[in-house]
Short mmCIF file of C-alpha atoms and ligand atoms in Angstrom, two decimals:
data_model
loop_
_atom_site.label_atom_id
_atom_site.label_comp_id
_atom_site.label_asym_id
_atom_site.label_seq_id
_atom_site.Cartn_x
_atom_site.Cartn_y
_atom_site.Cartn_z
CA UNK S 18 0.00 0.00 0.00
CA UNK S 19 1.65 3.25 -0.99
CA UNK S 20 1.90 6.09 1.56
CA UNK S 21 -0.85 8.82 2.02
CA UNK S 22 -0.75 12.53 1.57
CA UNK S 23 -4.29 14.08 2.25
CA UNK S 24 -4.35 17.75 0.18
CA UNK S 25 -6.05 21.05 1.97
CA UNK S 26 -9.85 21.65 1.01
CA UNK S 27 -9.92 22.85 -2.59
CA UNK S 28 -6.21 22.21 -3.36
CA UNK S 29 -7.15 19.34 -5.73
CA UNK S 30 -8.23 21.29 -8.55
CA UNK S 31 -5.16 21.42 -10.64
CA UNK S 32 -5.54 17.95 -10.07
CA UNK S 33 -9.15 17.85 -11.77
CA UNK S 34 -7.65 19.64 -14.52
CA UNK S 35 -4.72 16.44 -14.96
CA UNK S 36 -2.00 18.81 -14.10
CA UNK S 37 0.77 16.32 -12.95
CA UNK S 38 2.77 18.98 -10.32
CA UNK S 39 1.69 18.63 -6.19
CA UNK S 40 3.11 21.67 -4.45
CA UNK S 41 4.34 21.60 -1.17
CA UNK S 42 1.83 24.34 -0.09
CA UNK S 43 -1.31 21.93 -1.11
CA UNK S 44 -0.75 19.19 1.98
CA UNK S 45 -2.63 19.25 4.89
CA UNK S 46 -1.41 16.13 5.99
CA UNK S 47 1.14 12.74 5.40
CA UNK S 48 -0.46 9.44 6.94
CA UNK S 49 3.04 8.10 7.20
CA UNK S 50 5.70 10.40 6.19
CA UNK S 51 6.96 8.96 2.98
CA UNK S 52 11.09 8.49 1.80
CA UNK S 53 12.57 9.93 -0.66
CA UNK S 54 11.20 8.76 -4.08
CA UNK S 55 8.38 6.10 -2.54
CA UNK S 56 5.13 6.39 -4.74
CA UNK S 57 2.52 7.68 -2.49
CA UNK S 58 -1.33 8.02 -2.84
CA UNK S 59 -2.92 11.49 -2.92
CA UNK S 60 -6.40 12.00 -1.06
CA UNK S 61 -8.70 15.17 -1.13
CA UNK S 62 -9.66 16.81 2.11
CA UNK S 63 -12.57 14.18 1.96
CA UNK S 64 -10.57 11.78 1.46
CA UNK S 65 -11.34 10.76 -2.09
CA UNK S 66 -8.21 9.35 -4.28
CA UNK S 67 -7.48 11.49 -6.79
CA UNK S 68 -3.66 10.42 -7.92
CA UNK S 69 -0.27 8.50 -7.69
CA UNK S 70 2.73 9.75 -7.75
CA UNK S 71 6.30 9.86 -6.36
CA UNK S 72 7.39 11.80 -3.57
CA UNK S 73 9.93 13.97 -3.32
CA UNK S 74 11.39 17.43 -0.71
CA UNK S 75 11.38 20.64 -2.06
CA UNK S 76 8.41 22.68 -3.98
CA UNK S 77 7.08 19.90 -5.90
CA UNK S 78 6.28 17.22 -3.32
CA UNK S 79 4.93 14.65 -5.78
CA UNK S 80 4.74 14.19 -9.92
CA UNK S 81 1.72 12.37 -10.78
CA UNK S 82 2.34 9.07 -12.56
CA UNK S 83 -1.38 8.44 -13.07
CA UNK S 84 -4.89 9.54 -12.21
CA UNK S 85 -5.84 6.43 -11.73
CA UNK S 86 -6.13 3.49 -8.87
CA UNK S 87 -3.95 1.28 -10.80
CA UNK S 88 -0.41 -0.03 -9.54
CA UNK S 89 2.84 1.10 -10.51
CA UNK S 90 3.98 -2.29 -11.59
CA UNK S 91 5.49 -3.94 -15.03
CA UNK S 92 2.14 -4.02 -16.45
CA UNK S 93 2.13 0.24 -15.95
CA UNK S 94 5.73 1.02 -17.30
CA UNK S 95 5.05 -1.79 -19.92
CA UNK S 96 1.56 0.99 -21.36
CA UNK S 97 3.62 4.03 -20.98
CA UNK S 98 6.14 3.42 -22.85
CA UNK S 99 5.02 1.25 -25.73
CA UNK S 100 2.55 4.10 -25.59
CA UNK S 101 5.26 6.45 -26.12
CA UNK S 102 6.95 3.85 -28.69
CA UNK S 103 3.93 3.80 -30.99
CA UNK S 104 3.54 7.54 -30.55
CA UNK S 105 7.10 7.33 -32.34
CA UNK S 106 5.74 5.19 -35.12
CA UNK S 107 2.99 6.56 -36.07
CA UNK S 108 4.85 10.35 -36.41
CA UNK S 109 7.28 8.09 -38.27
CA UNK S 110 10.51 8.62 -36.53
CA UNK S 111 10.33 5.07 -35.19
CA UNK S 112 12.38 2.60 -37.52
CA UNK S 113 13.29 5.25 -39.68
CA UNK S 114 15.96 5.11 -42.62
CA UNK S 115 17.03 8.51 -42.42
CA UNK S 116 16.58 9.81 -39.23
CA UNK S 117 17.91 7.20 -36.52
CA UNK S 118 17.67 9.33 -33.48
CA UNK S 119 14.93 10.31 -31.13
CA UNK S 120 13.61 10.84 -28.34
CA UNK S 121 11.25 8.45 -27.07
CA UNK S 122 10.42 9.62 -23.84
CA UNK S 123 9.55 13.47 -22.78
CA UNK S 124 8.81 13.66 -19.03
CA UNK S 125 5.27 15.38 -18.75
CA UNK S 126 4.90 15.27 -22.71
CA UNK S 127 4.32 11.37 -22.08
CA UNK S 128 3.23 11.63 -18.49
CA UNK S 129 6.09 10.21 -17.33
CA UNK S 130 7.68 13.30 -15.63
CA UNK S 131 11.01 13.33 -14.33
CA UNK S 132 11.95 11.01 -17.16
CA UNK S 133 13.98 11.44 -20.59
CA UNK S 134 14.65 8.40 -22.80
CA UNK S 135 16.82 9.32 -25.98
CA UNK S 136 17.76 6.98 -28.48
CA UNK S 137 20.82 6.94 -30.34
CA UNK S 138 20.76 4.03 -32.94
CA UNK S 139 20.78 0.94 -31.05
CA UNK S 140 21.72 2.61 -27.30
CA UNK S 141 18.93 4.71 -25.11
CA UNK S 142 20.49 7.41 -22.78
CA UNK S 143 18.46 8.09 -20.12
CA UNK S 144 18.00 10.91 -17.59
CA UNK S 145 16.17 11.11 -14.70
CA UNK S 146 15.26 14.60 -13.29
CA UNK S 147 13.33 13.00 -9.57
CA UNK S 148 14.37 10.33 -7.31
CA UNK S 149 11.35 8.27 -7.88
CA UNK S 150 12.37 8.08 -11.66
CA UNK S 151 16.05 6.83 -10.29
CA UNK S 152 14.59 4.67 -8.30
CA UNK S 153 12.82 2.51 -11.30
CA UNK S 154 15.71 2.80 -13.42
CA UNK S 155 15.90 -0.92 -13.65
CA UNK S 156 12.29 -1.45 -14.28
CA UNK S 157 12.33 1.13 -16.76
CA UNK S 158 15.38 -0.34 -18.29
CA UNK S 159 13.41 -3.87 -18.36
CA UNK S 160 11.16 -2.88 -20.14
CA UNK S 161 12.88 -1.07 -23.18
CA UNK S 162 14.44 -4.26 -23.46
CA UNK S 163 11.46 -6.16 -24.00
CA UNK S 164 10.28 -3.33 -26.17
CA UNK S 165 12.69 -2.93 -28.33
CA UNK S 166 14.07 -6.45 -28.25
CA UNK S 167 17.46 -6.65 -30.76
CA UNK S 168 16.73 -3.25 -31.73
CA UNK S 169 18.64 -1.93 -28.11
CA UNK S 170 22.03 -3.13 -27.57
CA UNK S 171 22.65 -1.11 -24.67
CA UNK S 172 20.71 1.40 -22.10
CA UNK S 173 23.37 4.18 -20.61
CA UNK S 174 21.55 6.26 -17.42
CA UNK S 175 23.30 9.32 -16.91
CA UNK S 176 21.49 10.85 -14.33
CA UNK S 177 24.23 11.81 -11.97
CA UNK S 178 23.64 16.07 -13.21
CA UNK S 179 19.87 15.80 -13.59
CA UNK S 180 18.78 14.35 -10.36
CA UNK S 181 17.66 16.99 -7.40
CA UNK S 182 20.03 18.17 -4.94
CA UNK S 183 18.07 15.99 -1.98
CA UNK S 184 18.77 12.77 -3.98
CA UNK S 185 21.65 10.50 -3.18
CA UNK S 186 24.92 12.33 -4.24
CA UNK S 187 27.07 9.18 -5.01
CA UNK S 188 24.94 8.45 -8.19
CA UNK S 189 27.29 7.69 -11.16
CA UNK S 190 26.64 7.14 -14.49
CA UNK S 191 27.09 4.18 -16.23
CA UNK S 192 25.15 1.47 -18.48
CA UNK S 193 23.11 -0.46 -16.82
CA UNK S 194 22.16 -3.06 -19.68
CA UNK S 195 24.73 -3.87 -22.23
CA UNK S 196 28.00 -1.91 -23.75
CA UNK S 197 29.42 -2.55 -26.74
CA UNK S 198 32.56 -1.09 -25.20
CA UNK S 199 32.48 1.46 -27.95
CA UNK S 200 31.30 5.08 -26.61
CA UNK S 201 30.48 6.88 -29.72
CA UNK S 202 27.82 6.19 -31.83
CA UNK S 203 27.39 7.71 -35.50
CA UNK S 204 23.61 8.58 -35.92
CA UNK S 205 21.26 9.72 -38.65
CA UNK S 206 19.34 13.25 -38.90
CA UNK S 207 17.65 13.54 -42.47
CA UNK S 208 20.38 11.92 -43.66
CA UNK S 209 23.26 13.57 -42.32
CA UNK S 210 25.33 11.76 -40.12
CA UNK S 211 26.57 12.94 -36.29
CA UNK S 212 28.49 11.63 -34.23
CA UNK S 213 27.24 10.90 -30.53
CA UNK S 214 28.95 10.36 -28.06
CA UNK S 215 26.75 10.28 -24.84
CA UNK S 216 29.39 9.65 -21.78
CA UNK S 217 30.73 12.84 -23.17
CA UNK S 218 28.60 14.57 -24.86
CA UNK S 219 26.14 17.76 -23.40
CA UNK S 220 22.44 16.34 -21.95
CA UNK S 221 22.13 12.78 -23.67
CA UNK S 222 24.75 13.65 -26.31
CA UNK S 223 22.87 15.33 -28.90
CA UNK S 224 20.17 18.27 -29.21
CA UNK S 225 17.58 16.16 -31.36
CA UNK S 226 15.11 19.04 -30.86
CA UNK S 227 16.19 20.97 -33.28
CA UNK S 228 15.77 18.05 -36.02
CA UNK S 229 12.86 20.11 -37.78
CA UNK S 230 14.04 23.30 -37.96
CA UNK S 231 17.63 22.20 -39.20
CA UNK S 232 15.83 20.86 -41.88
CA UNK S 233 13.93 24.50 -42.34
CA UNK S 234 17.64 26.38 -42.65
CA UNK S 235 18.61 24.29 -45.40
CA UNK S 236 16.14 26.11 -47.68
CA UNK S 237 17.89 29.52 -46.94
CA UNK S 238 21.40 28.62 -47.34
CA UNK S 239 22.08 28.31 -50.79
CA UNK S 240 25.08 30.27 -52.36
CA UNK S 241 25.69 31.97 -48.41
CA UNK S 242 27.59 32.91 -45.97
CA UNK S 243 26.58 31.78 -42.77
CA UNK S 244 27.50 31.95 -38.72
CA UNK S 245 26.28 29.67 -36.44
CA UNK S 246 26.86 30.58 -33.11
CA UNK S 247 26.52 28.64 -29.72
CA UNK S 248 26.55 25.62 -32.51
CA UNK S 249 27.70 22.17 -30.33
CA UNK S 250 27.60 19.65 -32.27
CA UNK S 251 27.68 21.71 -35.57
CA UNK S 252 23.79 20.66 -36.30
CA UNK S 253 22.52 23.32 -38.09
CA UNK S 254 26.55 23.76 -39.75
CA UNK S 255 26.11 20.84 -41.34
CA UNK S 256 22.58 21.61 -42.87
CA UNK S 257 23.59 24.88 -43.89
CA UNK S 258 26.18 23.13 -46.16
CA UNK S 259 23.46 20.57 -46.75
CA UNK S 260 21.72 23.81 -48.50
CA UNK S 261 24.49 24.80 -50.38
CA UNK S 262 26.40 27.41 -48.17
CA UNK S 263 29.77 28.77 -49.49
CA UNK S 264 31.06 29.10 -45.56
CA UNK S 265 30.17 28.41 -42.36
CA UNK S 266 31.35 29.91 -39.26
CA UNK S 267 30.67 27.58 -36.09
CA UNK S 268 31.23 29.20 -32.83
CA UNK S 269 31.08 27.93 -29.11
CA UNK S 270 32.47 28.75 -25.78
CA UNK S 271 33.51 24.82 -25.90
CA UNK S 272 36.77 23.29 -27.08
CA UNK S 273 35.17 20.14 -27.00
CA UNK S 274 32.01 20.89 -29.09
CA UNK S 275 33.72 22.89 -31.81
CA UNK S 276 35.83 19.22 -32.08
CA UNK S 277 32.76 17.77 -32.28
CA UNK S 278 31.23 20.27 -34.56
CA UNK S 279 34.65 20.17 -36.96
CA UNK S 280 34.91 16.12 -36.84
CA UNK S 281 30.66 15.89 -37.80
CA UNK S 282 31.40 18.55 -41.12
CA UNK S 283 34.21 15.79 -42.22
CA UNK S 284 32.16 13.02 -41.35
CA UNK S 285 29.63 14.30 -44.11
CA UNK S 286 31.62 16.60 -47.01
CA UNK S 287 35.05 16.73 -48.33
CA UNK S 288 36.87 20.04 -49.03
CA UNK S 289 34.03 22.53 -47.89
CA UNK S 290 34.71 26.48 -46.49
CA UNK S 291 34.11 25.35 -42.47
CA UNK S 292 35.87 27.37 -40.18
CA UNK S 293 35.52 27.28 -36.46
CA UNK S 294 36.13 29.43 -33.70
CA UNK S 295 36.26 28.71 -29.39
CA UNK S 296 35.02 31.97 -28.05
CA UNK S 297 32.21 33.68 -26.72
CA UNK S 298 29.45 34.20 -29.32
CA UNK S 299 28.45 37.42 -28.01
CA UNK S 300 31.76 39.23 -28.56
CA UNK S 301 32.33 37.09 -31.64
CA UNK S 302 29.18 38.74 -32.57
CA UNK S 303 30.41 42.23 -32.01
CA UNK S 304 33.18 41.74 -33.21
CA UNK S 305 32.37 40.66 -36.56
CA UNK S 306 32.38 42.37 -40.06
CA UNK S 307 28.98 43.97 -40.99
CA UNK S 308 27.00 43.03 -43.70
CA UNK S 309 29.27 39.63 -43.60
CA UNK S 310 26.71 37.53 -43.04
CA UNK S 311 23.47 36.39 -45.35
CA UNK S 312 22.22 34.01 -42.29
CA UNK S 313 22.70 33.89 -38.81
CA UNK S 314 21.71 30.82 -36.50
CA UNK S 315 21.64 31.87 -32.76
CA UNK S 316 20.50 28.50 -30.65
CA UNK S 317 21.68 29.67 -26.99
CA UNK S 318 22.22 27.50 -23.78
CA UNK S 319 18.67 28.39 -21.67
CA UNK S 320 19.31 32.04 -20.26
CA UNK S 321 16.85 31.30 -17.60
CA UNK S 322 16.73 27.93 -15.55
CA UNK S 323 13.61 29.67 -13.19
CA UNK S 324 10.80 32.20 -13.32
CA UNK S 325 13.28 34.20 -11.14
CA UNK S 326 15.94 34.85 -13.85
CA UNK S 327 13.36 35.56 -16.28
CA UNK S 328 13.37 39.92 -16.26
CA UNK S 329 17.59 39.11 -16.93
CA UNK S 330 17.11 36.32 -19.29
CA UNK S 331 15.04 38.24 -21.73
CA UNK S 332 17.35 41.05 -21.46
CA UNK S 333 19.76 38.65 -23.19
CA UNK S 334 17.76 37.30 -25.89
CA UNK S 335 17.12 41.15 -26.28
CA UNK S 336 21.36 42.20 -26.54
CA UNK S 337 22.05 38.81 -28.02
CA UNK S 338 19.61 39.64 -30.99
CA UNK S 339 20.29 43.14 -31.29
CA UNK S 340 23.74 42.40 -32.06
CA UNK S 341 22.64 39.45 -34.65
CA UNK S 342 20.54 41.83 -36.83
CA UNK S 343 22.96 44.91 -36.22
CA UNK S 344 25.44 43.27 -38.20
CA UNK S 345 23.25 40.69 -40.92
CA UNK S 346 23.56 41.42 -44.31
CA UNK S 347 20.65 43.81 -45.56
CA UNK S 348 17.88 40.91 -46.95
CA UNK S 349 19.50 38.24 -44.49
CA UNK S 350 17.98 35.46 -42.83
CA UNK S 351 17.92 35.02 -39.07
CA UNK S 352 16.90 31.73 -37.08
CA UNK S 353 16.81 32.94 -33.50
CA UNK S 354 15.83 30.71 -30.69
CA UNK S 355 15.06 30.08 -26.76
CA UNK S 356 14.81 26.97 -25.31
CA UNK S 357 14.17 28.50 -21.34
CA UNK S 358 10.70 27.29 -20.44
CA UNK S 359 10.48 30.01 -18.42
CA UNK S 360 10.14 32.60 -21.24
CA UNK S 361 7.34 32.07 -23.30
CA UNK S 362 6.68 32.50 -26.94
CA UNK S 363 5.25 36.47 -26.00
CA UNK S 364 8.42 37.18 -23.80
CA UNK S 365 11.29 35.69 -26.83
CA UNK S 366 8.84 37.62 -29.62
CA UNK S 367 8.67 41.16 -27.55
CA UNK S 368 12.39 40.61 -27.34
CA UNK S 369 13.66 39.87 -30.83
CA UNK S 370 10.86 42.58 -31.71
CA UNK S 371 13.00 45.06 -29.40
CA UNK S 372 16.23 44.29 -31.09
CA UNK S 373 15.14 44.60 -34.60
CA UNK S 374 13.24 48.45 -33.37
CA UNK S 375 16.54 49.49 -31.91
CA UNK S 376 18.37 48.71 -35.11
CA UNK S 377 15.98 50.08 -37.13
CA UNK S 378 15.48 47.32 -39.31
CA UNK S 379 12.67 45.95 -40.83
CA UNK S 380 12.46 42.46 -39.72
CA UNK S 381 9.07 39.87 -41.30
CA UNK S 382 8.53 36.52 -39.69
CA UNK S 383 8.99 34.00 -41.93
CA UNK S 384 8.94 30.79 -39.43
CA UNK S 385 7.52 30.29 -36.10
CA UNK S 386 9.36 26.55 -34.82
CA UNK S 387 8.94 24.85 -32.38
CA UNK S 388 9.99 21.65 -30.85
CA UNK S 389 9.34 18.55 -33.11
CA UNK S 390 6.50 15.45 -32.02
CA UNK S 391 8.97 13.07 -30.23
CA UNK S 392 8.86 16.03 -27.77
CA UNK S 393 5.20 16.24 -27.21
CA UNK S 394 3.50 19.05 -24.77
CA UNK S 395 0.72 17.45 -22.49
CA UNK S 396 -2.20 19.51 -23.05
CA UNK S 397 -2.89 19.81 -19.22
CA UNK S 398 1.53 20.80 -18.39
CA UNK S 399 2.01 23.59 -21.14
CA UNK S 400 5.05 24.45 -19.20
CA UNK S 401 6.63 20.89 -21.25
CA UNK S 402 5.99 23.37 -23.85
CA UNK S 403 10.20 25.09 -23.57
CA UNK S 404 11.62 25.32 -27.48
CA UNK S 405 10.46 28.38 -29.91
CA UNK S 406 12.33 29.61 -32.86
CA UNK S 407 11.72 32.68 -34.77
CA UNK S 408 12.45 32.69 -38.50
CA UNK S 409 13.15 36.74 -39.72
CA UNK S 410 13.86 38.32 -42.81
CA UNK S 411 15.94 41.25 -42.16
CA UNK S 412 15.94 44.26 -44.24
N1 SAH H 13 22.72 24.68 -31.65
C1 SAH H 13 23.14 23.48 -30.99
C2 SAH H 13 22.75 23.39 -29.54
C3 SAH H 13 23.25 24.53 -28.71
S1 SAH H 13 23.41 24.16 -27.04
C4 SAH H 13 22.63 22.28 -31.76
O1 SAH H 13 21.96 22.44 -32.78
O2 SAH H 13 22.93 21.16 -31.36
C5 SAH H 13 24.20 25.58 -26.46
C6 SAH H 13 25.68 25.66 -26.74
O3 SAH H 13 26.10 26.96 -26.37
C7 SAH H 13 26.57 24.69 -25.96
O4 SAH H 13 27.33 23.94 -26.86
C8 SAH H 13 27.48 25.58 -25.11
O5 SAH H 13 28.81 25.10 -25.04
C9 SAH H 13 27.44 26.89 -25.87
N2 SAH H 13 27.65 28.12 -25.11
C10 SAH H 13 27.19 28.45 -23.89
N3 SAH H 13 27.51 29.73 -23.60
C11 SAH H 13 28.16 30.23 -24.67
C12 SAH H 13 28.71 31.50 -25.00
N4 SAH H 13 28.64 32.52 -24.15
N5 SAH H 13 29.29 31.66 -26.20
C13 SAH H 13 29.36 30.63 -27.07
N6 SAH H 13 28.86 29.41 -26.82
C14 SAH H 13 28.26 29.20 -25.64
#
């Protein structure tokens, strides 16, 4: 029998409405004071059940695994994520011959918070982002097996940066089914092939969010000259060459990624104008030559990690994109993105609308992206709802 937390009157309505967050604030009571990660029972003042979740300290006191009486058992992570598997077939990413990586499971998106489940070929990376997640790493692990049956040679958790402060420090990463005792994996996006390498590599090892919209740049690249700054793995370099660039600049703050981002350009064309450059893309930016530049990808690291940072974080977006259009090329392109969940598509608009005003430029929206449907956004938790992407023509 799990634990029991009994909510204040009225503080189940969120609940009514599916959203899958308990906040500390809502409890007027623990029957039993549950541990750490133990899936507990949620009761309304009059004591009707209402979810299931796991527990954890600290704002969020529980993420709601189901709104239902039914047991967190095989049989539950067995529905979830075949669920989540055929949600991947039928948007056709699943068993695909161009496009090899995905992501398969997206927390809220397939009401499995405090879960990600990427997959790389044959090997799944997984993070876990609550202790309760962590703690079913091995039935979750199960379970992709029997999924995905020769399709998964190996399952790597690397939750040892995602999990919450409260949860047990000594947690290392490390496969916990198979290894092919190789640690780089060479993947599919549309056809162009990355390397992935996800003991090393940023998050799981690869942004696959951006899958769509790298696909959208390739249309504005022909016969230009491009920068892609904050680049990592050299994504949206390599479709910018895909769409017929004459040069690409890559920047990052990161030796390692601009590696990455040089070794990924080789690994699809020979003898093509890539140059790279370790520094920070906001004084490469203002640095650079005006009018240099026909397109301009800017795909920053999230300026703001909470609702507090979020007057500061749009004042970045706001410089960062200032400087972008101050120095495009008069009829340039500009793909402009923010993936903090905490500023929404209104904020990131107001603030790219801001920089183009203060540079005088005319600037038409061409594109308004998104994240792609292996990252779906539960109706009832928009805030799983974190990438948008402006598309501008700059005059
Ligand atoms: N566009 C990439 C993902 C970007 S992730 C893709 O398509 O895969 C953000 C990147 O920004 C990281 O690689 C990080 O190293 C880099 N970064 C963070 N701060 C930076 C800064 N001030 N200047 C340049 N790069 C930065």
């Amino acid at each position: 029998m799990p634990k029991q937390i009994i909510l204040k009157h009225n503080r189940h309505e969120s609940l009514k409405r599916f959203h899958p967050w308990i906040f500390s604030g809502a409890v007027a009571k623990y029957i039993d004071k549950p541990d750490e990660g133990d899936v507990v029972d949620i009761f309304t003042a009059d004591n009707r059940f209402i979810a299931r979740g796991h527990y954890q300290t600290g704002s969020i006191i529980c993420r709601v695994l189901t709104f239902e009486d039914e047991n967190i058992d095989k049989n539950f992570w067995h529905k979830r994520i075949s669920n989540a598997y055929k949600l991947r077939e039928k948007s056709g990413l699943a068993q695909n011959r161009y496009t090899t990586a995905y992501r398969l499971i997206h927390g809220e998106g397939d009401m499995l918070p405090g879960l990600i489940i990427d997959i790389y070929g044959k090997i799944a990376v997984m993070q876990t982002h609550s202790t309760g997640m962590f703690c079913e790493r091995q039935i979750i692990c199960e379970t992709l097996t029997e999924i995905f049956g020769s399709k998964l040679t190996a399952v790597y958790d690397k939750s040892s940066s995602t999990l919450p402060f409260n949860a047990n420090q000594n947690v290392k990463d490390e496969y916990i089914f198979g290894n092919n005792g190789k640690n780089e994996e060479i993947i599919l996006e549309n056809g162009n092939k990355f390397i992935v390498n996800p003991e090393a590599g940023q998050k799981t090892g690869f942004f696959i969010d951006q899958r769509e919209n790298r696909k959208i740049l390739e249309q504005y690249t022909n016969k230009s000259t491009v920068l892609n700054a904050f680049c990592y793995t050299g994504g949206f370099s390599v479709s910018a060459f895909r769409g017929g660039a004459n040069l690409v600049h890559s920047v990052d703050s990161s030796q390692k990624a601009i590696e990455l981002a040089q070794k990924n350009i080789e690994l699809n064309f020979d003898n093509i104008n890539h140059q790279t450059f370790v520094e920070d893309a906001f004084s490469f930016i203002r640095n650079a030559e005006n009018s240099f530049y026909d397109v301009i990808i800017l795909d920053p690291p999230a300026f703001a990690k909470h609702n507090s940072a979020l007057k500061n974080a749009i004042q970045a977006y706001k410089r960062l994109n200032a400087a972008a259009i101050a120095i495009i090329k008069p009829g340039g392109i500009l793909f402009t993105f923010s993936c903090s969940q905490a500023v929404d598509r209104t904020n990131f608009r107001n603030a790219v609308f801001s920089a183009a005003a203060i540079n005088k430029r005319n600037a038409r929206i061409l594109h308004q992206l998104t994240q792609p449907a292996d990252h779906p956004v539960n109706i009832y938790h928009p805030e799983s709802e974190y990438l948008k992407g402006l598309v501008l023509y700059i005059e």
